[in-house]
Short mmCIF file of C-alpha atoms and ligand atoms in Angstrom, two decimals:
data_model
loop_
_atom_site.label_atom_id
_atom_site.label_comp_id
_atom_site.label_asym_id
_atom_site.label_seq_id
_atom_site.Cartn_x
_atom_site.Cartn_y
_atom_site.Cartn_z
CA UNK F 1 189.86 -24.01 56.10
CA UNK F 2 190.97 -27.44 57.22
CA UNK F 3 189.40 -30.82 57.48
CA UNK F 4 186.35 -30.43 54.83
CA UNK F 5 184.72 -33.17 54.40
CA UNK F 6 183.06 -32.48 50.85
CA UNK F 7 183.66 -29.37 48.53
CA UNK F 8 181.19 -28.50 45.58
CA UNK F 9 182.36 -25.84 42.57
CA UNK F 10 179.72 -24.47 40.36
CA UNK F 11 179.38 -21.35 38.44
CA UNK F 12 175.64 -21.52 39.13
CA UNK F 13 174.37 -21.77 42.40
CA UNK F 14 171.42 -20.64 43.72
CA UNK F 15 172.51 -18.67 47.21
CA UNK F 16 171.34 -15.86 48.77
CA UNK F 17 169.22 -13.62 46.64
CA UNK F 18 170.70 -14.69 43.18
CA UNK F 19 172.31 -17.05 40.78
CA UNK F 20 176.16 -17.08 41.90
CA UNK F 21 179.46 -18.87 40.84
CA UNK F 22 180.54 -20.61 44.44
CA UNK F 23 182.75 -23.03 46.12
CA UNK F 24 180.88 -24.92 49.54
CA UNK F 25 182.48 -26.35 51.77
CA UNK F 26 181.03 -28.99 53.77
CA UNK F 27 181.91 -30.25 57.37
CA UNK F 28 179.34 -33.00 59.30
CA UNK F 29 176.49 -32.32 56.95
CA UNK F 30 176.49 -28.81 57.21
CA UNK F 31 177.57 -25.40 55.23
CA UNK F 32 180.54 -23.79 56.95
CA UNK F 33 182.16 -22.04 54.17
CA UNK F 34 180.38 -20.44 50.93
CA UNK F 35 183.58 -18.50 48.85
CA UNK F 36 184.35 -17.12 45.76
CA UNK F 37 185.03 -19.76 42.85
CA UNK F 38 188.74 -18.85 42.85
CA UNK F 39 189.15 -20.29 46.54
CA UNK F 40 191.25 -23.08 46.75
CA UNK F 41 189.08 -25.00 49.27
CA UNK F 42 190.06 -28.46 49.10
CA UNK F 43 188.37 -31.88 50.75
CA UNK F 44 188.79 -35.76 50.32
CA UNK F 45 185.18 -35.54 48.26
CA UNK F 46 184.98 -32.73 45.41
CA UNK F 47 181.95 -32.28 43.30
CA UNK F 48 182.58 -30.23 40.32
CA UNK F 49 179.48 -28.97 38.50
CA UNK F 50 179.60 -28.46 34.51
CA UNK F 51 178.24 -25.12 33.15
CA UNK F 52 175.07 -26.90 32.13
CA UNK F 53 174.59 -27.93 35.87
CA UNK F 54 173.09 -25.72 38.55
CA UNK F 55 173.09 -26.38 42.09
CA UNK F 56 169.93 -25.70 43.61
CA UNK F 57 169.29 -26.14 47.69
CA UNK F 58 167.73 -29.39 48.14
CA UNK F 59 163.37 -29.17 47.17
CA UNK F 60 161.46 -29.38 50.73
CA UNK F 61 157.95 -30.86 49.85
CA UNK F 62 156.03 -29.99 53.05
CA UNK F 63 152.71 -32.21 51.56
CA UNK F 64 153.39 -35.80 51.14
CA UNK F 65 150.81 -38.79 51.51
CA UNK F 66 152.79 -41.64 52.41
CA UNK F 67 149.87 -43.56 53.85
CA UNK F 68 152.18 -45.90 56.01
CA UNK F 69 151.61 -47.73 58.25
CA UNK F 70 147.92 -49.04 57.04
CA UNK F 71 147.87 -48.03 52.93
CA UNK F 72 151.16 -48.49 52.54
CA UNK F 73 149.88 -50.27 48.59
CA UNK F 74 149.33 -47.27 48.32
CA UNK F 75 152.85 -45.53 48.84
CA UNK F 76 155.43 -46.27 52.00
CA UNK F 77 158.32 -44.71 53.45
CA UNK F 78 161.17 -46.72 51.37
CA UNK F 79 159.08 -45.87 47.69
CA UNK F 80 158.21 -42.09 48.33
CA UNK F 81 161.87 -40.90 49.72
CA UNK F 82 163.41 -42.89 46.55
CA UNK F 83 161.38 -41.03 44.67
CA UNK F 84 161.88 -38.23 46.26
CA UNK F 85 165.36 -38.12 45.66
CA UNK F 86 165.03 -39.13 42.58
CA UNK F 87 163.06 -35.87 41.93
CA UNK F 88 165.84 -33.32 43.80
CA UNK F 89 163.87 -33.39 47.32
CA UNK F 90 165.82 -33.71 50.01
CA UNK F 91 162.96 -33.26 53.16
CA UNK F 92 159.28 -34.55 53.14
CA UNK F 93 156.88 -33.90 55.44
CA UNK F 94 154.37 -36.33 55.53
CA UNK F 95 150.22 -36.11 55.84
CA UNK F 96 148.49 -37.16 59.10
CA UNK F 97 146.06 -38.78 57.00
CA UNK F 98 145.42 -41.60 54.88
CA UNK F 99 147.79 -43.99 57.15
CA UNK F 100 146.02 -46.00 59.65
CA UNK F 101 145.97 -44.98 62.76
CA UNK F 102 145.70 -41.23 61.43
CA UNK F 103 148.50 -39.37 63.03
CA UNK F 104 145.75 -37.70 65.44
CA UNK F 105 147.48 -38.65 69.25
CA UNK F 106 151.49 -39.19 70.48
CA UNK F 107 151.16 -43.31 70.39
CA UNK F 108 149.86 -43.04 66.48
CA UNK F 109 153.04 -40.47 65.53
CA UNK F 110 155.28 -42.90 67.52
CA UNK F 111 153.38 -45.97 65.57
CA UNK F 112 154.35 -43.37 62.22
CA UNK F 113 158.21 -42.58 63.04
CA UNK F 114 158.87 -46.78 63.88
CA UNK F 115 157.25 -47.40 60.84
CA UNK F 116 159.79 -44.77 58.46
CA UNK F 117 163.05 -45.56 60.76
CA UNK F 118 165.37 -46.90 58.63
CA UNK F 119 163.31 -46.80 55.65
CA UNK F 120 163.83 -43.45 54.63
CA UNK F 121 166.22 -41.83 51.72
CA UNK F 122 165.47 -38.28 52.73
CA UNK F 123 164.84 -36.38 56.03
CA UNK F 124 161.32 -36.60 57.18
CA UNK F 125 158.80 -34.54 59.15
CA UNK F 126 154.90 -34.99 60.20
CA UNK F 127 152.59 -33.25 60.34
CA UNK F 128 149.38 -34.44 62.88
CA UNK F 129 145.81 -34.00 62.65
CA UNK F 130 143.04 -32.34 64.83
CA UNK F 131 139.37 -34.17 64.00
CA UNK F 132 136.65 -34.06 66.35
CA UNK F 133 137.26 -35.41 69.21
CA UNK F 134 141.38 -35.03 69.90
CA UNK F 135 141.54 -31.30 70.53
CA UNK F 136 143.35 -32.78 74.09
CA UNK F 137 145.86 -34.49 72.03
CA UNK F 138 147.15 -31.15 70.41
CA UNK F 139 149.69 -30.36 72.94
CA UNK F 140 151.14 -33.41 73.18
CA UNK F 141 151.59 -34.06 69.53
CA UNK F 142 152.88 -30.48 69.33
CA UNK F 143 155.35 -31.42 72.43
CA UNK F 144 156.39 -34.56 70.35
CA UNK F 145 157.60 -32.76 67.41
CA UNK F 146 154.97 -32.84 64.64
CA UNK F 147 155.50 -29.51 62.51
CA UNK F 148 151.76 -28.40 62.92
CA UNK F 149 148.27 -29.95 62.36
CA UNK F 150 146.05 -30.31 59.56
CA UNK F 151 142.25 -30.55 59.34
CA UNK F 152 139.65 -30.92 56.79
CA UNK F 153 136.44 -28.59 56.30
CA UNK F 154 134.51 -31.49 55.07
CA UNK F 155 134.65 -35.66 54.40
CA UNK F 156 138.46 -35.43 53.65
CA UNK F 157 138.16 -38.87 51.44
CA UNK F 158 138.56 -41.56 54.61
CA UNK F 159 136.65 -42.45 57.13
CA UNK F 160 139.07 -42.36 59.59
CA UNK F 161 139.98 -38.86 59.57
CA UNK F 162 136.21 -36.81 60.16
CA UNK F 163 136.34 -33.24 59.32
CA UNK F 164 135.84 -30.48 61.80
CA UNK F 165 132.59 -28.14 61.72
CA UNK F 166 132.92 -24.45 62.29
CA UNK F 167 132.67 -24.46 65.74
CA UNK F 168 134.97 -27.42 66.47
CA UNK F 169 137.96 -25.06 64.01
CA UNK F 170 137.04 -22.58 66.12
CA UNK F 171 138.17 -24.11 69.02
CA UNK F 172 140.77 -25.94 67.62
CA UNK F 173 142.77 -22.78 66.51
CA UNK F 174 142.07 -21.56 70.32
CA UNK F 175 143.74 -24.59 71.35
CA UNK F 176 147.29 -24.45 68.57
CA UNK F 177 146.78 -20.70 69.31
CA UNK F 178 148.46 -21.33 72.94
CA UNK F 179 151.11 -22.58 72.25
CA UNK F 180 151.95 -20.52 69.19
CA UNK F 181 151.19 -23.65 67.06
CA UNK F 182 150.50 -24.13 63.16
CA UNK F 183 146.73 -25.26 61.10
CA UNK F 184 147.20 -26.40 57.79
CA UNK F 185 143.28 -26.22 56.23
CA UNK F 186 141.84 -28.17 53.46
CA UNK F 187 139.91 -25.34 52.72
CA UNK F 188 136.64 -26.52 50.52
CA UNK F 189 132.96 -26.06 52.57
CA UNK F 190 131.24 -28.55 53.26
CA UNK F 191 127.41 -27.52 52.79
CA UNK F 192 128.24 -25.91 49.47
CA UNK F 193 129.85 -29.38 48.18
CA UNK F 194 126.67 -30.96 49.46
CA UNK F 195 124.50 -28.71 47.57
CA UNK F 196 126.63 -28.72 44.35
CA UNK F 197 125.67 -31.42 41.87
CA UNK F 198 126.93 -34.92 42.46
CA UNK F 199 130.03 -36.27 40.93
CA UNK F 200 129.27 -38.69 38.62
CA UNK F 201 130.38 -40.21 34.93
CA UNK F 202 133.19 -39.70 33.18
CA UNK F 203 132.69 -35.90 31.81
CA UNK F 204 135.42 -33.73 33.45
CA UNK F 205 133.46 -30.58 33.39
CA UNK F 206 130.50 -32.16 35.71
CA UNK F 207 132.86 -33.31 38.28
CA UNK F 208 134.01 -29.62 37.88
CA UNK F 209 130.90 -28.82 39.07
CA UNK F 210 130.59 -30.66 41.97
CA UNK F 211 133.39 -29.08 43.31
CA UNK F 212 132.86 -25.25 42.77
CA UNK F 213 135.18 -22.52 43.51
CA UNK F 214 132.63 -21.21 45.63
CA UNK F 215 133.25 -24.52 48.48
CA UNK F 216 136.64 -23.16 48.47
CA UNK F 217 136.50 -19.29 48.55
CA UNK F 218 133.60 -19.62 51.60
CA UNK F 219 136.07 -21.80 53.42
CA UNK F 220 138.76 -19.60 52.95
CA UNK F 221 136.98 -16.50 53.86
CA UNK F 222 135.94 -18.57 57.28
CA UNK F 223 139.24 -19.30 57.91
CA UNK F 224 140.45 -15.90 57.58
CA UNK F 225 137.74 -14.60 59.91
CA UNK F 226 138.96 -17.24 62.69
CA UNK F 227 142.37 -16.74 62.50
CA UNK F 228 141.31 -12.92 62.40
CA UNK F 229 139.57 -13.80 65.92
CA UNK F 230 141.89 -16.19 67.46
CA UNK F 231 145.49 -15.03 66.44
CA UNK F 232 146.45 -18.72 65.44
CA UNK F 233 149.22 -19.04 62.52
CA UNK F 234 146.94 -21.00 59.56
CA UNK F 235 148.27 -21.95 56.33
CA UNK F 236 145.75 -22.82 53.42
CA UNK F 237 146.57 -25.90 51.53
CA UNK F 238 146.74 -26.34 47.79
CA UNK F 239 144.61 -23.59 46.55
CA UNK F 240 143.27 -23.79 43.09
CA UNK F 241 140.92 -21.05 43.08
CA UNK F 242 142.07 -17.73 41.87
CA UNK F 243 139.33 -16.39 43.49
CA UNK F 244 141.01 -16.96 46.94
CA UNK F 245 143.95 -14.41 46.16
CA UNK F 246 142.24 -11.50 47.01
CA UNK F 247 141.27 -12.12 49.99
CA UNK F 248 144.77 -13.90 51.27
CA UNK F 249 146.12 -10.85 50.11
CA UNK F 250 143.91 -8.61 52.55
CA UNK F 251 144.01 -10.65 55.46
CA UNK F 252 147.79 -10.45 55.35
CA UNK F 253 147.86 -6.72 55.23
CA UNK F 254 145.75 -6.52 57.92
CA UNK F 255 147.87 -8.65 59.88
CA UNK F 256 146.43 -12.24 59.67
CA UNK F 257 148.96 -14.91 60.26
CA UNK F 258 147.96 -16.60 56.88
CA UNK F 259 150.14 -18.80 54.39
CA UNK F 260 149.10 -20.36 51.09
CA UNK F 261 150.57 -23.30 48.73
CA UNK F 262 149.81 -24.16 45.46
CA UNK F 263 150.30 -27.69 43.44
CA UNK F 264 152.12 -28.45 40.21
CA UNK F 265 149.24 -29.74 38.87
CA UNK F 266 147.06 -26.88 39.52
CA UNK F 267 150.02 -24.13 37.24
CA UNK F 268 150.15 -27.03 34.88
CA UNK F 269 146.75 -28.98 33.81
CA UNK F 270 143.47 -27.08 32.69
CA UNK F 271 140.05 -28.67 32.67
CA UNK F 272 139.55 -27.40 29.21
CA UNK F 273 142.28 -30.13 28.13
CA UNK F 274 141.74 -32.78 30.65
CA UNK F 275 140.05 -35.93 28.63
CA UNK F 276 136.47 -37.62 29.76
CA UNK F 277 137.04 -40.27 32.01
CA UNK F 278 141.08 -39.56 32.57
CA UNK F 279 140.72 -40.53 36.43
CA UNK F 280 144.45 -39.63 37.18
CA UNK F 281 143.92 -36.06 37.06
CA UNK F 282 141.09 -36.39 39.30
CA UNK F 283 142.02 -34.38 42.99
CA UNK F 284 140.20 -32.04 45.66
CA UNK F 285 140.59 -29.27 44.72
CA UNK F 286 140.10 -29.79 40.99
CA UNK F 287 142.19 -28.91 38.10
CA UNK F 288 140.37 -25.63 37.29
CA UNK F 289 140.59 -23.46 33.40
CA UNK F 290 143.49 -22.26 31.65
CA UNK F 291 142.54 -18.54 32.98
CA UNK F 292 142.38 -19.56 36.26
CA UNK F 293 145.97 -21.13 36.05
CA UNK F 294 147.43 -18.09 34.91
CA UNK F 295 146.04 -16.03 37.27
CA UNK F 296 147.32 -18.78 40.08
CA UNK F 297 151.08 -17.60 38.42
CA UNK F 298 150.04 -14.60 39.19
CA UNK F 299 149.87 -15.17 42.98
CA UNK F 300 153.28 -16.60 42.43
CA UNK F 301 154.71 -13.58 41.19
CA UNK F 302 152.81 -11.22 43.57
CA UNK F 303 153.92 -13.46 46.62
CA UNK F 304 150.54 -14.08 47.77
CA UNK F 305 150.63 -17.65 47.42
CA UNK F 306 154.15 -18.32 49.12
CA UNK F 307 155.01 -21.94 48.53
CA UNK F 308 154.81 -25.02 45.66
CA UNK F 309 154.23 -28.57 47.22
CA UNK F 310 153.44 -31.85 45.21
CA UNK F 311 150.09 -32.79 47.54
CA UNK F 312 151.61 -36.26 46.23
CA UNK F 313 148.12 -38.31 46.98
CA UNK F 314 148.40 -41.96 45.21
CA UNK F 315 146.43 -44.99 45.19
CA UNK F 316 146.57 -48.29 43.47
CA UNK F 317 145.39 -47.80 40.30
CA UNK F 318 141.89 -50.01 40.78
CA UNK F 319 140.96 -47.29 43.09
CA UNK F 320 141.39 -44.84 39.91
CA UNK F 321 138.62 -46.76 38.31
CA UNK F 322 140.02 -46.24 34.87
CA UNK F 323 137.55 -49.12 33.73
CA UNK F 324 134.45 -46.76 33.96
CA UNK F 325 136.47 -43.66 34.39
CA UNK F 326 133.78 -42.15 36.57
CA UNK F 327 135.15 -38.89 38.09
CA UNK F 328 132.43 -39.88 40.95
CA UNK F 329 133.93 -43.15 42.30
CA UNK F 330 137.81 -42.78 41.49
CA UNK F 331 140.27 -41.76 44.46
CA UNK F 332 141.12 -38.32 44.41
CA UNK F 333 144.48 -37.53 44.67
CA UNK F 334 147.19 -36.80 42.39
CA UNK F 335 151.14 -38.52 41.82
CA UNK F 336 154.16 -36.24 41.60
CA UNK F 337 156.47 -36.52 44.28
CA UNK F 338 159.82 -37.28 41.85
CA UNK F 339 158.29 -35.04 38.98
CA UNK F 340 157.23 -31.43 40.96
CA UNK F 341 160.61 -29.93 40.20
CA UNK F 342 160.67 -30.46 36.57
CA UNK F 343 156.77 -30.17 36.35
CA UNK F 344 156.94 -26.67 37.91
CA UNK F 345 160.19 -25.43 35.67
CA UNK F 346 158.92 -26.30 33.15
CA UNK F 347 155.95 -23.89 33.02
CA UNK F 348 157.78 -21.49 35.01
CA UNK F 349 160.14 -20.74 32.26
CA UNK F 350 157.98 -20.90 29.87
CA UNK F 351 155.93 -17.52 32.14
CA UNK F 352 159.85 -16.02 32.46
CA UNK F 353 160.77 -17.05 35.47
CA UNK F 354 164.14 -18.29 36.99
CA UNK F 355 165.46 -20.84 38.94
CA UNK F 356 165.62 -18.00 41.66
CA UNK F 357 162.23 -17.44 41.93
CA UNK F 358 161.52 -21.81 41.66
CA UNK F 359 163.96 -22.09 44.64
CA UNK F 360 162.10 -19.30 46.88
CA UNK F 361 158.88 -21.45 45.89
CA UNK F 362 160.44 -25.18 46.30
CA UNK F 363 163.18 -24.33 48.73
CA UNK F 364 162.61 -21.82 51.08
CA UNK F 365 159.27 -20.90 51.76
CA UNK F 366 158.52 -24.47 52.33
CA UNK F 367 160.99 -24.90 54.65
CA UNK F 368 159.92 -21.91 56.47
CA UNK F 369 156.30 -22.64 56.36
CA UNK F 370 156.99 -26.01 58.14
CA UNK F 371 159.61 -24.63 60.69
CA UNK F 372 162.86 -26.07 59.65
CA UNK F 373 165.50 -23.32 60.14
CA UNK F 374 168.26 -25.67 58.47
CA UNK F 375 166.46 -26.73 55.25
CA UNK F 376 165.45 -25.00 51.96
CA UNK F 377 168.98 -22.92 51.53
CA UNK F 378 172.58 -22.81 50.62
CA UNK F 379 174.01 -20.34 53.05
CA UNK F 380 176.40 -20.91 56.04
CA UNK F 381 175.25 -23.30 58.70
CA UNK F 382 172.59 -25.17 56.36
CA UNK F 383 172.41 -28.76 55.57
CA UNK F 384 173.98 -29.44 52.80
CA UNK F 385 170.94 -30.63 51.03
CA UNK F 386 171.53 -29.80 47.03
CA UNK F 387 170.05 -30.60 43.69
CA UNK F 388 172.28 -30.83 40.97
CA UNK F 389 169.88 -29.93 38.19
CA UNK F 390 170.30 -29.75 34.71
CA UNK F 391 167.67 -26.94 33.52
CA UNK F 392 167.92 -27.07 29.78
CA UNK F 393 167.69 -30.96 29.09
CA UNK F 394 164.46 -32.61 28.79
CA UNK F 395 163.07 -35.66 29.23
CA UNK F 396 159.36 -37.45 28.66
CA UNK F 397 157.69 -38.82 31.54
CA UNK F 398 157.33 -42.31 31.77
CA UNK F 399 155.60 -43.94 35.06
CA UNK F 400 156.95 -47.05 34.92
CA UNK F 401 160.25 -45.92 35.48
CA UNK F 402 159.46 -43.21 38.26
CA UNK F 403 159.79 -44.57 42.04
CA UNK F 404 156.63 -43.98 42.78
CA UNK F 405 155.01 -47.47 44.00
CA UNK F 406 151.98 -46.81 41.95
CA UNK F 407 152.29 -46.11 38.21
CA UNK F 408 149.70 -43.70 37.99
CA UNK F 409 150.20 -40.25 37.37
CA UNK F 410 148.76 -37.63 34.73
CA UNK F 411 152.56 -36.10 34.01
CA UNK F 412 152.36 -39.94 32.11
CA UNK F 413 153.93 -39.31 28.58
CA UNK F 414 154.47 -35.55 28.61
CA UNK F 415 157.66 -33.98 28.00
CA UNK F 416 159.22 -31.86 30.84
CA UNK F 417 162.30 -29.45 31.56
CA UNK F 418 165.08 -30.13 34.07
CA UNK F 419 166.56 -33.11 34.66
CA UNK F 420 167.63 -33.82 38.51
CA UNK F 421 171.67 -35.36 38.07
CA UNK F 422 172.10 -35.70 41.49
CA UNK F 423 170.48 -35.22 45.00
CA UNK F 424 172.52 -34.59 47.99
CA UNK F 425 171.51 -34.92 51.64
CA UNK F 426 173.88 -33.61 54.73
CA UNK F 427 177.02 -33.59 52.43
CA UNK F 428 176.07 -37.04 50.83
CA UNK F 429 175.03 -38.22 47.69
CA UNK F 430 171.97 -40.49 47.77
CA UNK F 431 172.33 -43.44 46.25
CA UNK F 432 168.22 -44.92 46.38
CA UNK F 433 169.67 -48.72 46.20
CA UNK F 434 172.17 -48.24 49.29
CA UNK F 435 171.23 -48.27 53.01
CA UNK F 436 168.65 -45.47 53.62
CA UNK F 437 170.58 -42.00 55.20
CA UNK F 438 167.42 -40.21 56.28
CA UNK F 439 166.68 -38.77 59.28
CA UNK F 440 163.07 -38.40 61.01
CA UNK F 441 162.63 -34.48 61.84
CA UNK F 442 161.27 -33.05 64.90
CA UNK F 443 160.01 -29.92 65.26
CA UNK F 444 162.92 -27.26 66.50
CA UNK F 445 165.29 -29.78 66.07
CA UNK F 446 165.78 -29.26 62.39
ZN1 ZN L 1 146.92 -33.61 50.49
#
């Protein structure tokens, strides 16, 4: 094969359904030849990866706050895809929420996608949002490109972006359902919140309690029942009740269209460790116990929770209210765009499992959830998005350094596996000080 523009050799790559030794070749930004480690592919560019070195498809985090334009103190396009690439992710797709205008009609998304041009260090998607109100707006958006919609069950944390009542889902999913469309669900009730006891103080265990597992396994259960009704594709965001894994696993057999992601922080944290008035691991869903966590790795392994994604939420810190530490006032949302790759080896080898299995989680299923047929792989006619990733070296977590605009995050000071060498996007290593290579993704077109 002639004219390669980039070749990589490693004796561990993740491809197909194992851990191989393989030589890529690369032509435009794509995959065009995967061969034995004897071929003598050559190119102009020629990556060589030590035995301590695996090369992993690029990490596609399908939920990503960037909150730009409007809170972009908060995050922004330039500071989440350094950090991204910084942590081995190589596609984003970013939350209709949280920015202002809220990604909820065509002029907002357009308003979104001049905003990231030329801003961005990795390949970015949207998603948009259906509140009350914009259920005419679906089609368009859809039309425009955004990857699916997301909606909240109750107050989703700003003003801006009202939740939808059971009737308005409902409808909603009738709506996405016609054109074969996708509903990402913050899946916690709202009347059972309300009932719960209030959030306040800095005891972890009473904001615990005002938000049950019971707000989350009614709202799933709802969910299940209207996708049941309507046929619509749904996909239930970062579940941390166990509880829920039952019942995702029935509605699947019985052939509802239903996904389901967990969060790093979620197979990671437990409430029984989390200190009194530590606001940074505050996020909806909570951290829940050490039992639940395990049994969340246990959806893992069965494959009834397909997919890993950061839910990277930040703030400025005031909004943390570390001063009072009251789990009541302080933003909920939690920081780990660069670290979710290292965060999630880390405890995955500790439970036994392999790169393999972190890929399928990181890699794939993401990439499938959200629709892009070229991401999340190493296999012939791919991007050649990679992570060069060194599994066995450690590090200790230190949010100063991270990209992240905010230095908050509760991975602060704790030592993790996997260090990410290098990131590579379309046959090109990203270097976070140079011009920004990213490209905004549209729905089919990626
Ligand atoms: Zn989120």
């Amino acid at each position: 094969m002639t004219d390669l523009d980039l070749v990589v050799r490693a004796s561990r790559v993740i491809a197909g359904p194992g851990e191989v030794g393989r030589c890529i070749g690369v032509k435009d930004g794509s995959i065009v030849a995967i061969e034995p480690l004897t071929s003598d592919l050559s190119a102009p560019v020629v990556l060589e990866l030590s035995d301590q070195e695996v090369l992993l498809p690029g990490v596609v985090d399908s939920h990503v706050h960037v909150n730009d334009p409007g809170r972009a103190q908060w995050e922004g396009f330039a500071s989440a895809t350094r950090a991204a690439a910084a942590g081995g992710v190589t596609t984003i797709v970013d939350m209709p929420l949280n920015n202002i205008p809220p990604t909820c009609d065509v002029p907002a998304l357009e308003l979104k996608r001049k905003t990231a041009a030329d801003q961005v260090h990795v390949d970015v998607g949207f998603w948009g949002g259906a509140i009350p109100g914009n259920l005419p707006e679906l089609r368009g958006l859809h039309d425009a490109g955004v990857l699916g919609f997301k909606c909240f069950l109750l107050h989703s944390g700003v003003d801006e972006f009202p939740r939808l009542d059971p009737d308005e889902l409902e409808a909603a999913m009738r709506e996405i359902s016609t054109f074969d469309g996708l509903l990402i669900v913050h899946a916690e009730d709202a009347h059972t919140i309300e009932h719960a006891p209030t959030a306040h103080g800095a005891t972890y265990s009473d904001f615990l309690r005002s938000r049950p597992r019971g707000a989350e396994n009614l709202a799933v259960a709802q969910v299940i029942e209207l996708a049941r009704w309507t046929g619509c594709r749904v996909h239930i965001l970062h579940v941390s009740s166990s509880d829920v894994l039952a019942m995702l696993a029935s509605a699947r057999r019985e052939g509802v269209r239903i996904t389901a992601e967990t969060c790093p922080h979620y197979l990671t944290f437990a409430a029984e460790e989390i200190p009194d008035g530590a606001t940074a691991y505050k996020c909806c869903p909570p951290i829940r116990e050490a039992a639940n966590r395990e049994l969340l790795w246990e959806g893992l392994r069965d494959g009834v929770i397909d997919l890993i994604v950061s839910d990277h939420s930040p703030s400025t810190p005031d909004l943390k209210a570390f001063e009072t530490g009251d789990f009541g006032v302080a933003w909920g949302g939690i920081s780990s765009l660069q670290l979710g790759l290292s965060a999630v080896w880390t405890e995955a080898r500790r439970r036994g499992f392999t790169l393999i299995d972190v890929a399928r989680w990181m890699c794939h299923a993401p990439a499938a959830q959200a629709g892009l047929r070229r991401k999340g792989r190493i296999d012939l006619g791919y991007d050649a998005d990679f992570c060069v990733f060194a599994p066995d070296d450690e590090f200790v977590v230190d949010a100063t350094t991270l990209h992240h605009r905010n230095a908050v995050t509760p991975y602060d000071g704790r030592p993790l596996a996997g260090v990410v060498r290098s990131t590579w996007l379309r046959g090109e290593e990203i270097d976070v000080h140079a011009a920004p290579q990213g490209r905004l993704l549209t729905r089919g077109g990626a």
